[in-house]
Amino acid sequence: MAASNYMAFIGEWFKNEAKTIQQLMVYFYPSEKAIELYETKTKKVFLHKTRIEELSQSDFFIGAKLLIFGKQIVIVDYGDYNTKMKYGSEQRTFVMIFSEALQHLGEILQAINKTGLHIRQLKMLKIDDNYSWILKNFRSENSELCYFIDNIPSNLFVAMELTGENSYTRFKALCGHANTADEANVSAPACLRALYGSGVYCPSSASASDMESKFVFSNNDVRLCLKASVLFKNSTLCIIKPHAVRQGLTGEIVSQILQKGFIISAMKMLRIERPNCEEFLDVYKGVIPEFEVGRVPVPMVVMYQ
């Protein structure tokens, strides 16, 4: 492997036929958009350095799933000390947008994109009254979640998980340290709370942020009481295609939709993997060239309005 500016990770490839897992060293060269794979045990080359246009630095993180020439490789750890030191400080930061701030969701998404933070997960949710007791139980059992649960609105809200180096500190500065819009106008008039109101929620600390993100996006019990808000009535489906999401255009598109007077009643970021893509897009094969299935499970944003 030639010396270069690269990112190193440990990846796992599940061999479906043999029902075994093969561990690989994964090297990505951002400036070249090239990937190189080695077997960890034998040190043999598994894939010579190959340029893959659709790969980018943001595709590489712990838990990421890459589809490289038909093989799904899951990133499970950092591959060397330098990569861990440089990218290991990436945090998961939980964000919640509600109340009057929802009318400015597009502008908020654009502001987040400009900071260089990545939206890893996004959902529009609403508390299901039939299961609201679950939240009360969590509140009584875990005092660390009290602040967050007390701030969950009864109406629609958008929950997001942001990632990036020191993402909590960076979003906290973007959001504003003041708790109310009036205080924010005085202390930081350009922050999100000053511009769009107190419906921009930022957790009280980085550790609380990580906990709240796992609570909303990974807890199966919570999924019962925090439901998708889709109405399926007098609505239409809108999909922000993967290339637009990757180019950071989600906020601009959402802004244009809202400015035209539409109401977004449901919203979710999806990452569809190759088998699902092929099934979903089978009807377009040979008809529309742009529906080629790529090598990376790329994100798309689905909305009802």
mmCIF file of C-alpha atoms in Angstrom:
data_model
loop_
_atom_site.group_PDB
_atom_site.id
_atom_site.type_symbol
_atom_site.label_atom_id
_atom_site.label_comp_id
_atom_site.label_asym_id
_atom_site.label_seq_id
_atom_site.Cartn_x
_atom_site.Cartn_y
_atom_site.Cartn_z
ATOM 1 C CA MET A 1 0.000 0.000 0.000
ATOM 2 C CA ALA A 2 1.492 3.295 -1.063
ATOM 3 C CA ALA A 3 1.896 5.992 1.562
ATOM 4 C CA SER A 4 -0.815 8.574 1.140
ATOM 5 C CA ASN A 5 -3.476 10.526 2.915
ATOM 6 C CA TYR A 6 -5.958 7.779 3.726
ATOM 7 C CA MET A 7 -8.547 6.611 6.236
ATOM 8 C CA ALA A 8 -8.160 3.092 7.643
ATOM 9 C CA PHE A 9 -11.000 0.955 8.978
ATOM 10 C CA ILE A 10 -11.738 -2.643 9.833
ATOM 11 C CA GLY A 11 -14.601 -4.071 7.827
ATOM 12 C CA GLU A 12 -16.532 -7.322 7.859
ATOM 13 C CA TRP A 13 -17.939 -9.126 4.844
ATOM 14 C CA PHE A 14 -20.545 -11.810 5.485
ATOM 15 C CA LYS A 15 -20.119 -14.675 3.027
ATOM 16 C CA ASN A 16 -23.674 -15.807 2.504
ATOM 17 C CA GLU A 17 -22.810 -19.164 0.919
ATOM 18 C CA ALA A 18 -20.344 -20.232 3.626
ATOM 19 C CA LYS A 19 -22.178 -18.409 6.442
ATOM 20 C CA THR A 20 -18.864 -16.995 7.656
ATOM 21 C CA ILE A 21 -17.511 -13.504 8.246
ATOM 22 C CA GLN A 22 -14.294 -12.369 6.603
ATOM 23 C CA GLN A 23 -12.491 -9.440 8.182
ATOM 24 C CA LEU A 24 -10.870 -6.890 5.901
ATOM 25 C CA MET A 25 -8.695 -3.819 6.222
ATOM 26 C CA VAL A 26 -10.421 -1.004 4.380
ATOM 27 C CA TYR A 27 -8.364 1.944 3.147
ATOM 28 C CA PHE A 28 -10.060 4.959 1.621
ATOM 29 C CA TYR A 29 -8.177 7.762 -0.148
ATOM 30 C CA PRO A 30 -10.465 10.838 -0.083
ATOM 31 C CA SER A 31 -8.511 12.923 -2.602
ATOM 32 C CA GLU A 32 -8.541 10.067 -5.115
ATOM 33 C CA LYS A 33 -11.984 8.665 -4.254
ATOM 34 C CA ALA A 34 -10.267 5.289 -4.209
ATOM 35 C CA ILE A 35 -10.659 2.251 -1.973
ATOM 36 C CA GLU A 36 -8.233 -0.576 -1.231
ATOM 37 C CA LEU A 37 -8.964 -3.818 0.644
ATOM 38 C CA TYR A 38 -6.670 -6.331 2.368
ATOM 39 C CA GLU A 39 -7.417 -9.563 4.203
ATOM 40 C CA THR A 40 -6.546 -8.987 7.862
ATOM 41 C CA LYS A 41 -5.243 -12.513 8.513
ATOM 42 C CA THR A 42 -3.157 -13.172 5.413
ATOM 43 C CA LYS A 43 -2.380 -9.527 4.516
ATOM 44 C CA LYS A 44 -3.182 -10.447 0.922
ATOM 45 C CA VAL A 45 -4.685 -7.887 -1.415
ATOM 46 C CA PHE A 46 -8.443 -8.379 -1.613
ATOM 47 C CA LEU A 47 -9.020 -5.407 -3.914
ATOM 48 C CA HIS A 48 -6.331 -3.271 -5.502
ATOM 49 C CA LYS A 49 -6.751 0.471 -5.172
ATOM 50 C CA THR A 50 -9.826 1.263 -7.233
ATOM 51 C CA ARG A 51 -11.466 4.604 -7.899
ATOM 52 C CA ILE A 52 -15.192 4.662 -7.102
ATOM 53 C CA GLU A 53 -16.728 8.019 -7.949
ATOM 54 C CA GLU A 54 -19.768 7.771 -5.678
ATOM 55 C CA LEU A 55 -17.731 7.135 -2.524
ATOM 56 C CA SER A 56 -17.012 10.075 -0.244
ATOM 57 C CA GLN A 57 -15.442 10.603 3.152
ATOM 58 C CA SER A 58 -18.858 10.916 4.811
ATOM 59 C CA ASP A 59 -19.647 7.307 3.816
ATOM 60 C CA PHE A 60 -17.013 5.992 6.233
ATOM 61 C CA PHE A 61 -18.001 5.723 9.884
ATOM 62 C CA ILE A 62 -18.470 2.991 12.472
ATOM 63 C CA GLY A 63 -21.562 1.041 11.450
ATOM 64 C CA ALA A 64 -21.483 2.176 7.818
ATOM 65 C CA LYS A 65 -22.436 -0.351 5.151
ATOM 66 C CA LEU A 66 -20.558 -0.203 1.866
ATOM 67 C CA LEU A 67 -21.446 -2.179 -1.224
ATOM 68 C CA ILE A 68 -18.216 -2.784 -3.117
ATOM 69 C CA PHE A 69 -18.664 -4.747 -6.339
ATOM 70 C CA GLY A 70 -21.585 -6.720 -4.963
ATOM 71 C CA LYS A 71 -20.065 -7.352 -1.528
ATOM 72 C CA GLN A 72 -21.601 -5.593 1.468
ATOM 73 C CA ILE A 73 -18.866 -4.569 3.889
ATOM 74 C CA VAL A 74 -19.798 -3.303 7.348
ATOM 75 C CA ILE A 75 -17.342 -0.916 9.009
ATOM 76 C CA VAL A 76 -16.861 -2.169 12.584
ATOM 77 C CA ASP A 77 -13.799 -0.308 13.895
ATOM 78 C CA TYR A 78 -10.956 2.060 13.112
ATOM 79 C CA GLY A 79 -8.020 0.461 11.343
ATOM 80 C CA ASP A 80 -5.143 2.461 12.792
ATOM 81 C CA TYR A 81 -4.258 4.969 15.488
ATOM 82 C CA ASN A 82 -4.146 8.011 13.197
ATOM 83 C CA THR A 83 -7.627 7.399 11.801
ATOM 84 C CA LYS A 84 -9.035 6.875 15.284
ATOM 85 C CA MET A 85 -7.424 10.057 16.595
ATOM 86 C CA LYS A 86 -8.588 12.109 13.619
ATOM 87 C CA TYR A 87 -12.110 10.759 13.221
ATOM 88 C CA GLY A 88 -12.769 9.079 16.565
ATOM 89 C CA SER A 89 -13.925 12.355 18.085
ATOM 90 C CA GLU A 90 -16.998 12.290 15.857
ATOM 91 C CA GLN A 91 -20.061 12.440 18.064
ATOM 92 C CA ARG A 92 -23.735 11.670 17.684
ATOM 93 C CA THR A 93 -25.694 14.817 18.408
ATOM 94 C CA PHE A 94 -29.442 14.753 18.883
ATOM 95 C CA VAL A 95 -31.530 17.634 17.554
ATOM 96 C CA MET A 96 -35.254 18.289 17.785
ATOM 97 C CA ILE A 97 -37.214 20.869 15.770
ATOM 98 C CA PHE A 98 -40.790 21.700 16.754
ATOM 99 C CA SER A 99 -43.416 24.414 17.141
ATOM 100 C CA GLU A 100 -42.876 27.571 15.066
ATOM 101 C CA ALA A 101 -39.377 26.454 14.074
ATOM 102 C CA LEU A 102 -40.889 23.740 11.840
ATOM 103 C CA GLN A 103 -41.934 26.483 9.419
ATOM 104 C CA HIS A 104 -38.226 27.203 8.967
ATOM 105 C CA LEU A 105 -37.070 23.588 8.769
ATOM 106 C CA GLY A 106 -35.467 24.139 5.368
ATOM 107 C CA GLU A 107 -33.387 27.080 6.574
ATOM 108 C CA ILE A 108 -32.326 25.123 9.666
ATOM 109 C CA LEU A 109 -31.221 22.164 7.526
ATOM 110 C CA GLN A 110 -29.245 24.530 5.309
ATOM 111 C CA ALA A 111 -27.541 26.077 8.344
ATOM 112 C CA ILE A 112 -26.583 22.620 9.631
ATOM 113 C CA ASN A 113 -25.169 21.677 6.232
ATOM 114 C CA LYS A 114 -23.047 24.838 6.113
ATOM 115 C CA THR A 115 -21.361 23.887 9.398
ATOM 116 C CA GLY A 116 -20.102 20.669 7.791
ATOM 117 C CA LEU A 117 -22.168 18.416 10.060
ATOM 118 C CA HIS A 118 -23.842 15.374 8.510
ATOM 119 C CA ILE A 119 -27.447 14.329 9.069
ATOM 120 C CA ARG A 120 -27.231 10.605 9.761
ATOM 121 C CA GLN A 121 -30.876 10.069 10.742
ATOM 122 C CA LEU A 122 -34.056 12.132 10.425
ATOM 123 C CA LYS A 123 -37.691 11.433 11.310
ATOM 124 C CA MET A 124 -40.854 13.469 11.739
ATOM 125 C CA LEU A 125 -42.661 12.040 14.761
ATOM 126 C CA LYS A 126 -45.666 12.480 17.003
ATOM 127 C CA ILE A 127 -46.532 11.022 20.402
ATOM 128 C CA ASP A 128 -49.148 8.274 20.183
ATOM 129 C CA ASP A 129 -51.561 9.051 23.019
ATOM 130 C CA ASN A 130 -52.334 5.346 23.427
ATOM 131 C CA TYR A 131 -48.733 4.668 24.423
ATOM 132 C CA SER A 132 -47.739 7.935 26.101
ATOM 133 C CA TRP A 133 -47.470 6.052 29.407
ATOM 134 C CA ILE A 134 -44.237 4.507 28.096
ATOM 135 C CA LEU A 135 -42.569 7.925 28.196
ATOM 136 C CA LYS A 136 -43.804 8.480 31.745
ATOM 137 C CA ASN A 137 -42.283 5.159 32.786
ATOM 138 C CA PHE A 138 -38.944 6.076 31.244
ATOM 139 C CA ARG A 139 -39.062 9.438 32.997
ATOM 140 C CA SER A 140 -39.574 7.853 36.404
ATOM 141 C CA GLU A 141 -36.944 5.146 35.829
ATOM 142 C CA ASN A 142 -34.167 7.273 34.329
ATOM 143 C CA SER A 143 -33.631 10.729 35.778
ATOM 144 C CA GLU A 144 -31.076 11.544 33.053
ATOM 145 C CA LEU A 145 -33.881 11.527 30.475
ATOM 146 C CA CYS A 146 -36.217 13.828 32.425
ATOM 147 C CA TYR A 147 -35.025 17.040 30.758
ATOM 148 C CA PHE A 148 -35.467 15.571 27.295
ATOM 149 C CA ILE A 149 -38.844 13.909 27.922
ATOM 150 C CA ASP A 150 -40.184 17.117 29.453
ATOM 151 C CA ASN A 151 -39.238 18.926 26.234
ATOM 152 C CA ILE A 152 -40.911 16.507 23.806
ATOM 153 C CA PRO A 153 -43.797 18.445 22.237
ATOM 154 C CA SER A 154 -47.290 17.014 22.044
ATOM 155 C CA ASN A 155 -47.567 17.943 18.364
ATOM 156 C CA LEU A 156 -45.343 17.164 15.388
ATOM 157 C CA PHE A 157 -41.586 17.405 15.720
ATOM 158 C CA VAL A 158 -38.546 16.480 13.649
ATOM 159 C CA ALA A 159 -35.824 14.428 15.332
ATOM 160 C CA MET A 160 -32.337 14.309 13.830
ATOM 161 C CA GLU A 161 -29.023 12.688 14.576
ATOM 162 C CA LEU A 162 -26.030 14.732 13.463
ATOM 163 C CA THR A 163 -22.493 13.413 13.209
ATOM 164 C CA GLY A 164 -19.147 15.087 12.809
ATOM 165 C CA GLU A 165 -16.064 16.038 14.742
ATOM 166 C CA ASN A 166 -17.117 17.724 18.004
ATOM 167 C CA SER A 167 -20.635 17.838 16.595
ATOM 168 C CA TYR A 168 -22.286 18.672 19.921
ATOM 169 C CA THR A 169 -20.141 21.746 20.569
ATOM 170 C CA ARG A 170 -20.583 22.941 17.000
ATOM 171 C CA PHE A 171 -24.353 22.513 17.005
ATOM 172 C CA LYS A 172 -24.665 24.074 20.455
ATOM 173 C CA ALA A 173 -22.928 27.182 19.111
ATOM 174 C CA LEU A 174 -25.171 27.169 16.027
ATOM 175 C CA CYS A 175 -28.303 26.688 18.126
ATOM 176 C CA GLY A 176 -27.385 29.273 20.749
ATOM 177 C CA HIS A 177 -26.638 28.792 24.429
ATOM 178 C CA ALA A 178 -29.682 30.770 25.594
ATOM 179 C CA ASN A 179 -32.838 28.805 26.438
ATOM 180 C CA THR A 180 -35.342 31.266 24.966
ATOM 181 C CA ALA A 181 -35.575 33.233 21.735
ATOM 182 C CA ASP A 182 -35.535 36.564 23.603
ATOM 183 C CA GLU A 183 -32.345 35.652 25.459
ATOM 184 C CA ALA A 184 -30.798 34.389 22.232
ATOM 185 C CA ASN A 185 -31.550 37.683 20.468
ATOM 186 C CA VAL A 186 -29.438 39.440 23.061
ATOM 187 C CA SER A 187 -26.563 36.962 23.436
ATOM 188 C CA ALA A 188 -26.252 35.617 19.863
ATOM 189 C CA PRO A 189 -28.614 37.291 17.373
ATOM 190 C CA ALA A 190 -27.454 35.080 14.473
ATOM 191 C CA CYS A 191 -28.066 31.733 16.216
ATOM 192 C CA LEU A 192 -30.947 29.406 15.292
ATOM 193 C CA ARG A 193 -32.999 30.161 18.407
ATOM 194 C CA ALA A 194 -32.737 33.890 17.810
ATOM 195 C CA LEU A 195 -33.761 33.502 14.166
ATOM 196 C CA TYR A 196 -36.426 30.794 14.408
ATOM 197 C CA GLY A 197 -37.605 30.665 18.016
ATOM 198 C CA SER A 198 -37.184 28.324 20.958
ATOM 199 C CA GLY A 199 -38.475 25.323 18.986
ATOM 200 C CA VAL A 200 -34.877 24.335 18.234
ATOM 201 C CA TYR A 201 -33.841 21.841 20.897
ATOM 202 C CA CYS A 202 -30.259 21.054 21.851
ATOM 203 C CA PRO A 203 -29.480 18.581 24.678
ATOM 204 C CA SER A 204 -27.893 19.798 27.891
ATOM 205 C CA SER A 205 -24.576 17.981 27.320
ATOM 206 C CA ALA A 206 -22.723 15.786 24.824
ATOM 207 C CA SER A 207 -23.347 12.657 26.900
ATOM 208 C CA ALA A 208 -27.052 13.489 27.200
ATOM 209 C CA SER A 209 -27.157 14.064 23.449
ATOM 210 C CA ASP A 210 -25.776 10.600 22.728
ATOM 211 C CA MET A 211 -28.245 9.034 25.168
ATOM 212 C CA GLU A 212 -31.229 10.896 23.701
ATOM 213 C CA SER A 213 -30.261 9.930 20.157
ATOM 214 C CA LYS A 214 -30.145 6.245 21.098
ATOM 215 C CA PHE A 215 -33.418 6.661 23.008
ATOM 216 C CA VAL A 216 -35.305 7.993 19.978
ATOM 217 C CA PHE A 217 -33.669 6.083 17.130
ATOM 218 C CA SER A 218 -32.689 2.737 18.686
ATOM 219 C CA ASN A 219 -35.096 1.947 21.522
ATOM 220 C CA ASN A 220 -37.807 -0.483 20.371
ATOM 221 C CA ASP A 221 -40.176 0.433 23.209
ATOM 222 C CA VAL A 222 -40.010 4.117 22.319
ATOM 223 C CA ARG A 223 -41.040 3.324 18.750
ATOM 224 C CA LEU A 224 -44.469 2.383 20.091
ATOM 225 C CA CYS A 225 -45.151 5.841 21.469
ATOM 226 C CA LEU A 226 -43.241 7.988 18.963
ATOM 227 C CA LYS A 227 -45.042 7.248 15.720
ATOM 228 C CA ALA A 228 -44.571 8.430 12.166
ATOM 229 C CA SER A 229 -46.921 11.320 11.492
ATOM 230 C CA VAL A 230 -48.069 10.341 7.989
ATOM 231 C CA LEU A 231 -51.772 10.971 7.289
ATOM 232 C CA PHE A 232 -52.320 9.235 3.898
ATOM 233 C CA LYS A 233 -55.165 11.673 3.237
ATOM 234 C CA ASN A 234 -55.167 14.587 0.796
ATOM 235 C CA SER A 235 -51.422 14.129 0.496
ATOM 236 C CA THR A 236 -48.788 13.273 -2.070
ATOM 237 C CA LEU A 237 -45.402 11.603 -1.871
ATOM 238 C CA CYS A 238 -42.189 13.540 -2.444
ATOM 239 C CA ILE A 239 -38.737 11.929 -2.566
ATOM 240 C CA ILE A 240 -35.513 13.910 -2.382
ATOM 241 C CA LYS A 241 -33.250 11.712 -4.462
ATOM 242 C CA PRO A 242 -29.906 10.439 -3.145
ATOM 243 C CA HIS A 243 -27.694 12.665 -5.279
ATOM 244 C CA ALA A 244 -29.485 15.775 -3.962
ATOM 245 C CA VAL A 245 -29.133 14.598 -0.355
ATOM 246 C CA ARG A 246 -25.419 13.911 -0.839
ATOM 247 C CA GLN A 247 -24.945 17.370 -2.366
ATOM 248 C CA GLY A 248 -26.492 18.981 0.726
ATOM 249 C CA LEU A 249 -29.587 20.252 -1.098
ATOM 250 C CA THR A 250 -32.201 18.817 1.292
ATOM 251 C CA GLY A 251 -32.674 22.090 3.158
ATOM 252 C CA GLU A 252 -33.035 24.143 -0.012
ATOM 253 C CA ILE A 253 -35.636 21.732 -1.425
ATOM 254 C CA VAL A 254 -37.616 21.667 1.836
ATOM 255 C CA SER A 255 -37.583 25.484 1.932
ATOM 256 C CA GLN A 256 -39.006 25.704 -1.582
ATOM 257 C CA ILE A 257 -41.756 23.211 -0.736
ATOM 258 C CA LEU A 258 -42.788 25.173 2.365
ATOM 259 C CA GLN A 259 -42.599 28.514 0.544
ATOM 260 C CA LYS A 260 -45.107 27.210 -2.010
ATOM 261 C CA GLY A 261 -47.627 26.762 0.796
ATOM 262 C CA PHE A 262 -47.395 22.989 1.219
ATOM 263 C CA ILE A 263 -47.490 21.416 4.680
ATOM 264 C CA ILE A 264 -45.089 18.547 5.313
ATOM 265 C CA SER A 265 -47.039 15.994 7.346
ATOM 266 C CA ALA A 266 -44.406 13.238 7.440
ATOM 267 C CA MET A 267 -40.692 12.976 6.770
ATOM 268 C CA LYS A 268 -37.966 10.358 7.094
ATOM 269 C CA MET A 269 -34.428 9.743 5.891
ATOM 270 C CA LEU A 270 -33.980 6.249 4.466
ATOM 271 C CA ARG A 271 -30.891 4.296 3.445
ATOM 272 C CA ILE A 272 -31.954 1.590 1.032
ATOM 273 C CA GLU A 273 -29.464 -1.190 0.397
ATOM 274 C CA ARG A 274 -28.838 -2.869 -2.940
ATOM 275 C CA PRO A 275 -31.291 -5.826 -2.704
ATOM 276 C CA ASN A 276 -34.112 -3.466 -1.722
ATOM 277 C CA CYS A 277 -33.127 -0.984 -4.430
ATOM 278 C CA GLU A 278 -33.143 -3.666 -7.099
ATOM 279 C CA GLU A 279 -36.584 -4.857 -6.055
ATOM 280 C CA PHE A 280 -37.967 -1.322 -5.795
ATOM 281 C CA LEU A 281 -36.521 -0.173 -9.124
ATOM 282 C CA ASP A 282 -37.008 -3.403 -11.081
ATOM 283 C CA VAL A 283 -39.792 -1.860 -13.142
ATOM 284 C CA TYR A 284 -37.398 0.847 -14.409
ATOM 285 C CA LYS A 285 -34.599 -1.470 -15.580
ATOM 286 C CA GLY A 286 -33.676 -0.715 -19.165
ATOM 287 C CA VAL A 287 -36.144 2.168 -19.271
ATOM 288 C CA ILE A 288 -34.583 4.994 -17.260
ATOM 289 C CA PRO A 289 -30.751 4.979 -17.177
ATOM 290 C CA GLU A 290 -30.505 7.148 -14.049
ATOM 291 C CA PHE A 291 -32.035 4.366 -11.947
ATOM 292 C CA GLU A 292 -28.787 2.404 -11.944
ATOM 293 C CA VAL A 293 -28.175 0.844 -8.514
ATOM 294 C CA GLY A 294 -25.016 2.272 -6.955
ATOM 295 C CA ARG A 295 -22.326 0.754 -4.780
ATOM 296 C CA VAL A 296 -23.191 2.628 -1.591
ATOM 297 C CA PRO A 297 -26.488 2.475 0.373
ATOM 298 C CA VAL A 298 -27.101 6.187 -0.108
ATOM 299 C CA PRO A 299 -29.633 8.265 1.826
ATOM 300 C CA MET A 300 -32.861 9.659 0.455
ATOM 301 C CA VAL A 301 -35.499 11.775 2.181
ATOM 302 C CA VAL A 302 -39.143 10.760 1.849
ATOM 303 C CA MET A 303 -41.929 13.250 2.624
ATOM 304 C CA TYR A 304 -45.709 13.442 2.529
ATOM 305 C CA GLN A 305 -47.243 16.844 1.950
#
